[in-house]
Coordinates of C-alpha atoms in Angstrom, one line a residue:
Chain A
M8 CA -22.9 152.8 59.0
N9 CA -23.3 149.6 60.9
L10 CA -22.0 146.1 61.0
L11 CA -24.8 144.7 58.7
K12 CA -24.1 147.3 56.1
L13 CA -20.3 146.7 56.4
S14 CA -20.8 143.0 55.8
W15 CA -23.2 143.7 53.0
K16 CA -20.7 146.1 51.3
Y17 CA -18.1 143.4 51.3
L18 CA -20.5 140.9 49.8
I19 CA -21.5 143.1 46.9
A20 CA -17.9 144.1 46.3
K21 CA -17.6 140.6 44.8
P22 CA -20.9 140.2 43.0
L23 CA -20.1 137.1 40.9
N24 CA -18.7 135.1 43.8
T25 CA -21.6 136.1 46.1
S26 CA -24.3 135.4 43.6
L27 CA -22.8 132.1 42.7
N28 CA -22.8 131.0 46.3
I29 CA -26.3 132.3 46.9
L30 CA -27.6 130.6 43.8
L31 CA -26.1 127.3 44.6
L32 CA -27.5 127.3 48.1
A33 CA -30.9 128.5 46.8
L34 CA -31.0 125.6 44.3
G35 CA -30.5 123.0 47.0
L36 CA -33.0 124.6 49.2
A37 CA -35.5 125.0 46.4
I38 CA -35.4 121.3 45.7
I39 CA -36.2 120.6 49.3
T40 CA -38.9 123.2 49.4
V41 CA -40.7 121.6 46.4
L42 CA -40.4 118.2 48.0
L43 CA -41.8 119.4 51.2
L44 CA -44.7 121.3 49.6
M45 CA -45.6 118.4 47.3
Q46 CA -45.3 115.8 50.0
D47 CA -47.4 117.7 52.5
Q48 CA -50.1 118.6 50.0
F49 CA -50.2 115.2 48.4
E50 CA -50.6 113.5 51.7
N51 CA -53.3 116.0 52.8
K52 CA -55.1 115.7 49.6
M53 CA -54.8 111.9 49.4
T54 CA -56.1 111.6 53.0
K55 CA -58.9 114.0 52.4
D56 CA -60.1 112.3 49.2
A57 CA -60.2 108.9 50.8
V58 CA -62.1 110.0 53.9
G59 CA -65.2 107.8 54.3
I60 CA -64.0 105.2 51.8
D61 CA -62.9 102.1 53.7
L62 CA -62.6 99.7 50.7
V63 CA -62.9 99.8 47.0
I64 CA -64.3 96.8 45.1
G65 CA -63.6 96.4 41.4
A66 CA -62.3 94.1 38.7
K67 CA -59.2 92.0 39.3
G68 CA -55.9 93.7 38.6
S69 CA -53.5 95.9 40.5
P70 CA -55.1 97.0 43.8
L71 CA -53.1 100.2 43.7
Q72 CA -54.5 100.9 40.2
L73 CA -58.1 100.2 41.5
V74 CA -57.6 102.7 44.3
L75 CA -56.0 105.4 42.1
S76 CA -58.7 105.1 39.5
S77 CA -61.8 104.9 41.8
V78 CA -60.8 107.2 44.6
Y79 CA -58.3 109.7 43.1
H80 CA -59.4 109.4 39.5
I81 CA -55.8 109.5 38.2
D82 CA -55.2 106.0 36.8
F83 CA -57.2 103.8 34.4
P84 CA -59.8 101.5 35.9
T85 CA -59.0 97.8 36.1
G86 CA -62.1 97.0 34.2
N87 CA -65.8 96.5 34.8
I88 CA -67.7 94.2 37.2
D89 CA -71.1 92.7 36.8
L90 CA -73.9 94.7 38.4
E91 CA -75.6 91.7 39.8
E92 CA -72.4 90.6 41.4
A93 CA -71.9 94.0 42.9
I94 CA -75.4 94.1 44.3
G95 CA -74.7 90.6 45.8
V96 CA -71.6 91.8 47.5
S97 CA -73.2 95.0 48.8
K98 CA -75.7 92.9 50.8
N99 CA -72.9 91.6 53.0
R100 CA -73.7 92.3 56.7
L101 CA -70.3 93.8 57.2
I102 CA -71.0 96.6 54.8
K103 CA -72.8 99.7 55.9
N104 CA -73.1 101.5 52.6
T105 CA -71.9 101.3 49.1
I106 CA -71.6 103.8 46.3
P107 CA -71.4 102.5 42.7
L108 CA -69.1 104.2 40.2
G109 CA -69.2 104.0 36.4
M110 CA -66.4 105.4 34.3
G111 CA -65.2 105.4 30.8
D112 CA -65.9 108.8 29.3
N113 CA -64.4 112.2 29.5
Y114 CA -65.0 115.7 28.3
Q115 CA -61.9 117.7 27.4
G116 CA -59.9 115.4 29.7
F117 CA -62.2 115.8 32.7
R118 CA -63.6 112.4 33.7
I119 CA -67.3 111.8 33.5
V120 CA -68.2 109.6 36.5
G121 CA -71.6 107.9 36.9
T122 CA -72.7 107.5 40.5
N123 CA -75.6 108.4 42.7
H124 CA -76.3 111.2 45.2
D125 CA -74.5 109.4 48.0
Y126 CA -71.3 110.3 46.3
L127 CA -72.2 114.0 46.6
E128 CA -72.9 113.4 50.3
L129 CA -69.6 111.5 50.8
Y130 CA -67.7 114.7 49.8
A131 CA -70.2 117.0 51.5
V132 CA -70.6 118.8 48.2
S133 CA -72.4 122.2 48.1
F134 CA -73.6 123.9 44.9
A135 CA -72.5 127.2 43.6
A136 CA -75.3 127.1 41.2
G137 CA -78.1 124.7 40.2
S138 CA -78.9 121.4 41.8
P139 CA -78.0 117.6 41.5
W140 CA -79.0 115.6 38.5
K141 CA -82.5 114.2 38.3
K142 CA -82.7 112.7 34.8
P143 CA -80.4 110.8 32.5
F144 CA -77.7 113.0 30.9
D145 CA -78.0 115.6 33.6
V146 CA -74.6 116.3 35.0
V147 CA -73.0 118.4 37.7
I148 CA -69.5 119.7 37.2
G149 CA -66.6 120.4 39.7
H150 CA -65.4 123.9 40.3
D151 CA -62.1 123.5 38.3
V152 CA -64.0 122.0 35.4
A153 CA -66.4 125.0 35.4
T154 CA -63.6 127.6 35.6
K155 CA -61.2 125.9 33.1
L156 CA -63.7 125.2 30.5
G157 CA -65.9 128.2 31.2
L158 CA -69.1 126.1 31.6
Q159 CA -72.2 127.0 33.6
V160 CA -75.6 125.7 34.4
G161 CA -77.7 125.1 31.2
D162 CA -74.7 124.5 29.0
T163 CA -74.5 121.2 27.0
F164 CA -71.6 119.1 25.8
V165 CA -70.8 115.8 24.2
G166 CA -68.7 113.3 26.0
S167 CA -65.9 111.4 24.4
H168 CA -65.1 107.8 24.9
G169 CA -62.0 107.1 27.0
I170 CA -60.5 108.3 30.2
G171 CA -57.8 110.8 29.1
S172 CA -57.9 112.1 25.6
A173 CA -60.7 111.7 23.2
S174 CA -61.1 108.8 20.8
H175 CA -64.6 109.1 19.4
D176 CA -67.5 111.3 20.5
H177 CA -70.8 110.0 21.9
D178 CA -72.8 112.4 19.8
E179 CA -76.2 110.9 20.1
H180 CA -76.8 112.6 23.4
D181 CA -75.7 115.9 24.8
Y182 CA -75.1 116.2 28.5
V183 CA -76.9 119.1 30.2
I184 CA -75.3 120.8 33.1
T185 CA -77.8 121.1 36.0
G186 CA -75.3 122.1 38.7
V187 CA -71.9 123.6 39.4
M188 CA -70.3 122.6 42.6
E189 CA -68.4 125.0 44.9
K190 CA -64.7 124.6 45.3
Q191 CA -64.3 121.6 47.6
G192 CA -60.5 121.3 47.6
S193 CA -60.8 117.6 46.8
V194 CA -60.9 115.4 43.8
V195 CA -64.5 116.3 42.9
D196 CA -63.3 119.7 41.7
Q197 CA -61.9 117.9 38.7
L198 CA -64.9 115.7 38.0
I199 CA -68.1 115.7 36.0
L200 CA -70.6 113.7 37.9
T201 CA -73.8 112.2 36.6
S202 CA -76.1 109.3 37.2
M203 CA -75.1 105.7 36.6
E204 CA -77.9 105.6 34.0
S205 CA -76.3 108.3 31.9
V206 CA -73.1 106.2 31.6
W207 CA -75.1 103.1 30.5
F208 CA -77.3 104.9 28.0
T209 CA -74.4 106.6 26.4
H210 CA -72.8 103.3 25.5
D211 CA -76.1 101.6 24.4
E212 CA -76.4 101.0 20.6
D213 CA -80.1 101.5 20.4
H214 CA -81.9 104.2 22.3
D215 CA -85.2 103.9 24.1
H216 CA -86.2 107.5 24.3
A217 CA -88.9 106.9 26.9
L218 CA -86.2 105.8 29.4
M219 CA -84.4 109.1 29.0
E220 CA -87.3 111.0 30.6
L221 CA -87.6 108.9 33.7
P222 CA -86.1 110.1 36.9
V223 CA -82.8 108.4 37.8
T224 CA -81.9 106.5 41.0
T225 CA -80.5 108.8 43.6
T226 CA -79.3 106.2 46.1
G227 CA -78.3 102.6 45.9
F228 CA -78.3 100.7 42.6
P229 CA -80.5 101.6 39.7
E230 CA -83.1 99.1 38.7
T231 CA -82.6 97.6 35.3
T232 CA -83.9 94.7 33.2
E233 CA -80.8 94.4 31.1
P234 CA -77.4 92.9 32.2
R235 CA -75.4 96.0 33.2
E236 CA -71.9 96.6 34.4
I237 CA -70.3 99.1 36.8
T238 CA -66.6 100.0 37.2
S239 CA -66.3 99.9 41.0
L240 CA -67.9 100.1 44.3
L241 CA -66.9 102.4 47.2
V242 CA -67.5 100.6 50.5
Q243 CA -68.1 101.9 54.0
Y244 CA -67.6 99.2 56.8
R245 CA -70.3 98.6 59.3
N246 CA -67.7 97.7 62.1
P247 CA -64.0 97.3 62.5
I248 CA -64.2 93.5 62.1
A249 CA -65.1 94.2 58.5
A250 CA -61.5 95.5 57.9
V251 CA -60.2 92.0 58.7
Q252 CA -62.8 89.8 57.1
L253 CA -64.3 91.6 54.1
P254 CA -61.2 92.1 51.9
R255 CA -60.2 88.4 52.4
F256 CA -63.7 87.3 51.6
I257 CA -64.0 89.3 48.4
N258 CA -60.5 88.6 47.1
S259 CA -61.1 84.9 47.5
R260 CA -63.9 85.2 44.9
S261 CA -62.7 84.8 41.4
S262 CA -64.0 87.9 39.6
L263 CA -63.7 90.6 42.2
Q264 CA -61.0 92.4 44.0
A265 CA -61.0 94.6 47.1
A266 CA -58.4 97.2 47.9
S267 CA -58.1 99.4 50.9
P268 CA -57.2 103.1 50.0
S269 CA -55.2 103.7 53.2
F270 CA -53.1 100.5 52.7
E271 CA -52.5 101.1 49.0
I272 CA -51.6 104.7 49.5
S273 CA -49.1 104.0 52.3
R274 CA -47.6 101.4 49.9
L275 CA -47.4 104.0 47.2
F276 CA -45.6 106.5 49.4
E277 CA -43.3 103.7 50.4
L278 CA -42.5 103.2 46.7
L279 CA -42.1 106.9 46.0
G280 CA -40.1 107.3 49.2
I281 CA -37.0 105.8 47.6
G282 CA -37.1 108.4 44.8
V283 CA -37.9 111.2 47.2
T284 CA -34.9 110.1 49.4
L285 CA -32.7 110.1 46.4
V286 CA -33.7 113.6 45.4
Q287 CA -33.4 114.8 49.0
G288 CA -29.9 113.3 49.1
L289 CA -29.0 115.2 46.0
A290 CA -30.3 118.4 47.5
V291 CA -28.3 117.9 50.6
I292 CA -25.1 117.3 48.6
I293 CA -25.8 120.6 46.7
I294 CA -26.3 122.4 50.0
V295 CA -23.1 121.0 51.5
I296 CA -21.2 122.0 48.4
S297 CA -22.6 125.5 48.6
G298 CA -21.6 125.6 52.3
L299 CA -18.1 124.6 51.3
G300 CA -18.1 127.2 48.5
I301 CA -19.0 129.9 51.0
F302 CA -16.3 128.7 53.4
I303 CA -13.7 128.7 50.6
A304 CA -14.8 132.1 49.4
L305 CA -14.6 133.6 52.8
Y306 CA -11.4 131.9 53.6
N307 CA -9.7 133.1 50.4
S308 CA -11.1 136.6 50.6
L309 CA -9.7 136.8 54.1
K310 CA -6.2 136.5 52.8
E311 CA -6.7 139.7 50.7
R312 CA -8.7 141.2 53.5
K313 CA -6.3 140.8 56.4
Y314 CA -5.0 144.2 55.6
D315 CA -8.4 145.7 55.7
L316 CA -9.1 143.9 59.0
A317 CA -5.9 145.3 60.4
V318 CA -6.9 148.8 59.3
M319 CA -10.3 148.4 60.9
R320 CA -8.5 147.5 64.2
T321 CA -6.4 150.6 64.0
I322 CA -9.5 152.8 63.7
G323 CA -11.1 151.3 66.7
A324 CA -12.7 147.9 65.8
S325 CA -12.3 145.3 68.4
K326 CA -11.4 141.6 67.7
G327 CA -14.9 140.5 68.6
L328 CA -16.4 143.0 66.1
L329 CA -14.3 141.6 63.3
F330 CA -15.3 138.1 64.3
R331 CA -19.0 139.1 64.1
H332 CA -18.3 141.0 60.8
I333 CA -17.1 137.9 59.1
L334 CA -19.7 135.7 60.7
L335 CA -22.4 138.0 59.6
E336 CA -21.2 137.9 56.1
G337 CA -21.6 134.1 56.0
V338 CA -25.0 134.3 57.7
L339 CA -26.2 137.0 55.4
L340 CA -25.2 135.0 52.4
T341 CA -27.0 131.9 53.5
F342 CA -30.0 133.8 54.7
L343 CA -30.4 135.4 51.2
G344 CA -29.8 132.0 49.7
A345 CA -32.6 130.6 51.8
L346 CA -35.1 133.3 50.9
L347 CA -34.2 132.9 47.2
G348 CA -34.5 129.1 47.6
L349 CA -38.0 129.3 49.0
L350 CA -39.0 131.7 46.3
I351 CA -37.6 129.4 43.5
G352 CA -39.3 126.4 45.1
H353 CA -42.7 128.1 45.2
L354 CA -42.3 129.5 41.7
F355 CA -41.3 126.1 40.4
L356 CA -44.4 124.5 41.9
L357 CA -46.5 127.3 40.5
I358 CA -45.2 126.7 37.0
L359 CA -45.8 123.0 37.5
V360 CA -49.4 123.5 38.6
V361 CA -50.1 126.0 35.9
N362 CA -48.8 123.7 33.2
Y363 CA -50.5 120.5 34.4
D364 CA -54.0 121.6 35.2
Q365 CA -55.3 118.0 35.2
G366 CA -54.3 114.9 37.0
A367 CA -52.3 114.4 40.1
I368 CA -50.5 117.7 40.2
A369 CA -53.7 119.7 39.7
G370 CA -55.1 120.9 43.0
L371 CA -51.7 121.5 44.5
R372 CA -51.1 125.1 45.6
A373 CA -47.9 127.1 45.4
D374 CA -49.0 129.8 47.8
V375 CA -49.0 127.5 50.9
F376 CA -46.3 128.0 53.4
L377 CA -45.2 125.4 55.9
V378 CA -43.5 125.6 59.2
E379 CA -40.8 123.4 57.8
E380 CA -39.8 126.2 55.5
L381 CA -39.0 128.3 58.5
Y382 CA -36.8 125.4 59.7
L383 CA -35.1 125.5 56.3
V384 CA -34.2 129.2 56.9
F385 CA -32.7 128.3 60.3
F386 CA -30.9 125.4 58.7
A387 CA -29.4 127.7 56.1
I388 CA -28.3 130.2 58.7
L389 CA -26.7 127.4 60.6
I390 CA -24.7 126.5 57.5
G391 CA -23.7 130.1 57.2
V392 CA -22.4 130.1 60.8
L393 CA -20.5 126.8 60.3
A394 CA -19.0 128.0 57.0
S395 CA -17.8 131.3 58.4
L396 CA -16.7 130.2 61.9
L397 CA -13.1 129.4 60.9
P398 CA -12.6 132.5 58.7
A399 CA -14.1 134.6 61.5
W400 CA -11.7 133.0 64.0
N401 CA -8.8 133.9 61.7
A402 CA -10.1 137.5 61.5
Y403 CA -10.3 137.5 65.3
R404 CA -6.7 136.5 65.6
T405 CA -5.3 139.0 63.1
D406 CA -2.1 140.5 64.3
I407 CA -2.4 144.2 63.5
A408 CA 1.2 145.3 63.7
K409 CA 2.5 142.3 61.7
Q410 CA -0.1 142.9 59.0
L411 CA 0.6 146.6 58.7
T412 CA 4.3 146.1 58.3
K413 CA 4.0 143.5 55.6
Chain B
M2 CA -0.7 164.6 76.7
L3 CA 1.6 161.9 75.3
I4 CA 4.3 160.5 77.5
S5 CA 6.5 157.5 76.8
K6 CA 8.8 156.1 79.4
S7 CA 11.7 153.6 79.2
I8 CA 10.2 151.6 76.4
H9 CA 12.1 148.4 75.7
F10 CA 11.1 146.3 72.7
K11 CA 12.5 143.2 71.1
Y12 CA 11.5 141.2 68.1
E13 CA 12.4 137.6 68.1
N14 CA 15.9 136.9 66.7
L15 CA 16.8 140.6 66.5
P16 CA 18.7 142.9 68.8
P17 CA 16.4 144.9 71.1
F18 CA 15.2 148.5 70.7
D19 CA 15.3 150.9 73.5
L20 CA 13.1 153.8 72.4
P21 CA 13.6 157.4 73.5
D22 CA 11.4 158.8 76.3
L23 CA 9.0 161.4 75.0
H24 CA 7.0 164.1 76.6
L25 CA 4.7 166.0 74.3
N26 CA 2.0 168.6 75.1
P27 CA -1.2 169.3 73.2
G28 CA -0.4 170.9 69.9
D29 CA 3.2 169.7 69.9
E30 CA 4.9 168.4 66.7
L31 CA 7.6 165.9 66.5
L32 CA 9.4 164.6 63.5
V33 CA 11.1 161.2 64.0
L34 CA 13.9 160.6 61.4
G35 CA 15.9 157.4 60.8
K36 CA 17.0 155.0 58.2
S37 CA 14.8 152.0 57.3
G38 CA 15.1 149.3 59.9
S39 CA 16.0 151.8 62.6
G40 CA 12.8 151.1 64.5
K41 CA 10.7 154.1 63.4
T42 CA 7.7 152.2 62.5
T43 CA 8.0 150.0 65.6
L44 CA 8.1 153.2 67.7
L45 CA 4.9 154.4 66.0
H46 CA 3.1 151.1 66.5
I47 CA 4.0 151.1 70.1
L48 CA 2.8 154.7 70.6
G49 CA -0.3 153.9 68.6
G50 CA -1.2 151.0 70.9
L51 CA -0.8 148.4 68.1
L52 CA 2.3 146.7 69.5
K53 CA 2.8 146.0 73.2
P54 CA 6.4 146.6 74.3
Q55 CA 8.2 144.2 76.6
S56 CA 8.5 147.0 79.2
G57 CA 7.8 150.7 79.5
D58 CA 4.8 152.9 79.5
V59 CA 2.9 154.9 77.0
I60 CA 0.5 157.4 78.5
I61 CA -2.0 159.3 76.4
D62 CA -4.4 161.8 77.8
G63 CA -3.7 160.5 81.3
T64 CA -4.2 156.8 80.4
S65 CA -1.5 154.2 80.4
I66 CA -2.7 152.6 77.2
Y67 CA -1.2 149.1 77.7
S68 CA -3.0 148.8 81.0
L69 CA -6.1 148.7 78.9
K70 CA -7.4 145.3 77.9
G71 CA -8.6 144.0 74.6
N72 CA -11.7 145.9 73.4
A73 CA -11.0 148.8 75.7
L74 CA -7.6 149.4 74.0
D75 CA -9.2 149.1 70.5
K76 CA -11.8 151.6 71.4
F77 CA -9.3 154.0 73.0
R78 CA -7.1 153.8 69.9
G79 CA -10.1 154.5 67.7
E80 CA -11.1 157.5 69.8
K81 CA -7.9 159.1 70.8
I82 CA -5.3 158.1 68.2
G83 CA -5.5 158.8 64.5
I84 CA -3.0 156.9 62.4
V85 CA -1.9 157.7 58.8
F86 CA 0.1 155.1 57.0
Q87 CA 2.5 155.2 54.2
K88 CA -0.1 153.6 51.9
P89 CA -3.6 155.0 52.3
H90 CA -5.3 151.6 53.2
I91 CA -8.8 152.7 52.3
L92 CA -11.3 149.9 52.8
S93 CA -11.8 148.8 49.2
A94 CA -15.4 147.7 49.5
L95 CA -16.6 151.1 50.9
T96 CA -16.9 154.6 49.4
V97 CA -14.9 157.5 50.8
M98 CA -17.8 158.6 53.0
E99 CA -18.4 155.1 54.3
N100 CA -14.7 154.8 55.1
L101 CA -15.0 157.8 57.4
Q102 CA -18.4 156.8 58.9
I103 CA -17.1 153.4 59.8
A104 CA -14.4 155.0 61.9
N105 CA -17.2 156.8 63.8
Y106 CA -19.2 153.6 64.0
F107 CA -16.3 151.6 65.6
V108 CA -16.1 153.9 68.5
G109 CA -19.9 154.4 68.8
K110 CA -20.1 158.0 67.7
N111 CA -21.6 159.9 64.9
K112 CA -19.7 163.0 63.8
Q113 CA -21.1 163.6 60.4
N114 CA -20.4 167.3 60.6
T115 CA -16.8 166.8 61.5
I116 CA -16.4 164.4 58.6
E117 CA -18.0 166.9 56.1
K118 CA -15.9 169.7 57.4
N119 CA -12.7 167.7 57.2
L120 CA -13.4 166.6 53.7
M121 CA -14.0 170.2 52.8
E122 CA -10.7 171.3 54.3
L123 CA -8.8 168.5 52.7
G124 CA -10.3 169.4 49.4
I125 CA -11.9 166.1 48.6
S126 CA -15.6 166.7 49.4
D127 CA -16.4 166.0 45.8
K128 CA -15.1 162.4 46.2
K129 CA -17.5 161.4 48.9
S130 CA -19.1 158.6 47.0
A131 CA -16.0 157.6 45.1
K132 CA -14.3 154.2 45.7
L133 CA -10.6 153.6 46.2
D134 CA -9.9 152.6 42.7
T135 CA -11.0 155.9 41.2
L136 CA -8.8 158.0 43.5
S137 CA -5.3 159.3 42.8
E138 CA -2.5 158.6 45.2
G139 CA -2.7 162.1 46.7
E140 CA -6.5 162.0 47.1
A141 CA -6.3 158.6 48.7
Q142 CA -3.7 159.8 51.2
R143 CA -6.0 162.8 52.0
V144 CA -8.9 160.4 52.6
S145 CA -6.7 158.4 55.0
I146 CA -6.0 161.7 56.8
A147 CA -9.7 162.5 56.9
R148 CA -10.3 159.0 58.4
A149 CA -7.6 159.5 61.0
L150 CA -9.3 162.8 62.0
A151 CA -12.9 161.4 61.9
N152 CA -13.0 160.8 65.7
E153 CA -11.1 164.1 66.5
P154 CA -8.1 162.3 68.1
K155 CA -5.7 163.6 70.7
V156 CA -2.7 162.1 69.0
I157 CA -2.0 161.9 65.3
L158 CA 0.6 159.4 64.2
A159 CA 1.8 159.4 60.6
D160 CA 4.1 156.7 59.3
E161 CA 5.9 157.9 56.1
P162 CA 2.8 159.7 55.0
T163 CA 4.6 161.3 52.0
A164 CA 6.7 158.4 50.8
S165 CA 4.7 157.5 47.8
L166 CA 3.6 161.0 46.8
D167 CA 5.1 163.6 44.4
D168 CA 6.5 166.9 45.7
E169 CA 3.3 168.8 45.5
N170 CA 1.1 166.3 47.1
A171 CA 3.8 165.6 49.8
E172 CA 3.9 169.2 50.6
N173 CA 0.1 169.4 50.8
V174 CA -0.2 166.3 53.0
I175 CA 2.3 167.5 55.6
R176 CA 0.7 171.0 55.6
L177 CA -2.8 169.6 56.1
L178 CA -1.5 167.3 58.9
K179 CA 0.0 170.3 60.7
I180 CA -3.1 172.5 60.3
Q181 CA -5.5 169.8 61.5
A182 CA -3.3 168.9 64.5
K183 CA -3.2 172.6 65.4
R184 CA -6.9 172.9 65.1
L185 CA -7.6 169.9 67.3
Q186 CA -4.8 170.7 69.6
A187 CA -3.5 167.2 69.1
V188 CA 0.0 165.8 69.3
L189 CA 1.4 165.2 65.9
I190 CA 4.2 162.7 65.4
V191 CA 5.5 162.1 61.9
V192 CA 7.9 159.3 61.3
T193 CA 9.8 159.5 58.0
H194 CA 13.1 159.3 56.2
D195 CA 11.7 161.7 53.6
Q196 CA 14.0 164.7 53.4
R197 CA 11.2 166.9 52.0
V198 CA 9.4 166.8 55.3
K199 CA 12.4 168.1 57.3
N200 CA 11.8 171.7 56.7
H201 CA 8.2 171.7 57.9
I202 CA 8.7 170.4 61.5
A203 CA 11.3 171.9 63.7
N204 CA 11.1 169.5 66.6
Q205 CA 13.2 166.6 65.3
L206 CA 14.4 163.3 66.7
T207 CA 16.7 160.9 65.0
I208 CA 16.7 157.3 66.0
G209 CA 18.6 154.3 65.0
E210 CA 22.1 155.3 65.5
V211 CA 22.2 155.6 69.3
Y212 CA 19.4 153.3 70.2
R213 CA 20.1 150.4 68.0

């Protein structure tokens, strides 16, 4: 027998009351846990995906949409831009390097992105099997695409028009998988990458079969005799001055728009921040109510327990021991609540990730633990102490003789 | 073993009590009789270290108990004094065994063997893992005796231990108290107005008439 066991026994003597309080606290803490986990991972992922991309150039529209679609591949593109124009811009002396992107098709919801080998280099991609594309309609697929669709090198598939769900199939030409990428922990895990040429040829009405056998461009822009379009251009600055001059220069031209990923993303988080703060506020209110609930439960139970406490004193318990006994009860309650809260939080995120295997949620992990979660546990324990301080003080002051003669 | 000297006690708004001087040796028994309101329970609380008198001394095992401060008095009480109340006051959240173990824990001892033996002698060893609400009145009172004995006290105080029991159980309880006190060579003081107890303890003291 010890104090911990004693407090525990009194908790489970009132199972309904105890579990209600634990659950309430756990709920509040679970909400905060999910927010913490998502915020942390989103920010990490967003930063990681945008490394090396200083600017995105695309068709006019929402700059945020342009960044979301071209860097994170979660929103729809703003439209296409003329290839000639893109080439013209890329010759600007402030630009060190550009990577063209061409979008518009998907396979089973995974985006097919036309680009060149520079894109693979940008994300430092390594291959689990096979090698990068060399001919039109060769593709390499991300790790998640491979595992979720069960594809491997040598498999073929037909792309569908559109970004999300299929409208009509491009059934004239099968894509051939030449490579499967290793897990990168970035956006490429969710992508099907191919050459710019593949994207163009898919959408052509008539097919020149001789072209299909030529090797594709691996860096820079493909050479073409026809007027072609691309979706966007990922830009790397040559020097810091570019950050000041280049966006203004491009945006002043009528047909193009430039958007900075870091700027747009901090704007996005600012917008989301209001919602996050709201949910956080709700969680705090739930936690405060649960703290109040614990206080009331302990305070009320003390009225019935004064007799028990007096009896404990007669068999040798000191005042200080009774104080610790009640305090421990509150702390035990909130500690359990905290553990349950973390568990629920992680489980909730797991369910979310499992159910939404594509898009923004995909790539989040439920099995990541943060230091902040440890702070949450301490925070919960603090609530336990605060809620049980007054009841514990009352226990401390119990007048034995008076209680026993009542 | 147990000496009380010139104890004077007064509740607010009530006339004061002057309680009799006692001098009891190990193994002695004393029956304190008196009507309700005569100060029997007050006397017991004072002897048990639960209620500090305005003046006077209670000396148990050579220690003047009210010279002990705070935790020391609580621990001394737990170790040397076993108290049995009119109602059993079993801690409701704990089992019978845990009720006895907690008494050990509070004074920092572990006397599992003593506990087991006491339960056996009191005839309730089959109730070890029972909770209060499954015990009969007589069983509950025997548990409270077992708890009072858990730390092998030098003084056993019983406040109306038989009041809520039927004849058979009352007889049992008083007999068990006597046997255990003898075995431990402890002072046994029983406070009661229960006439059934009178025949069991020869050494009697009536309070209330003279001292009130």
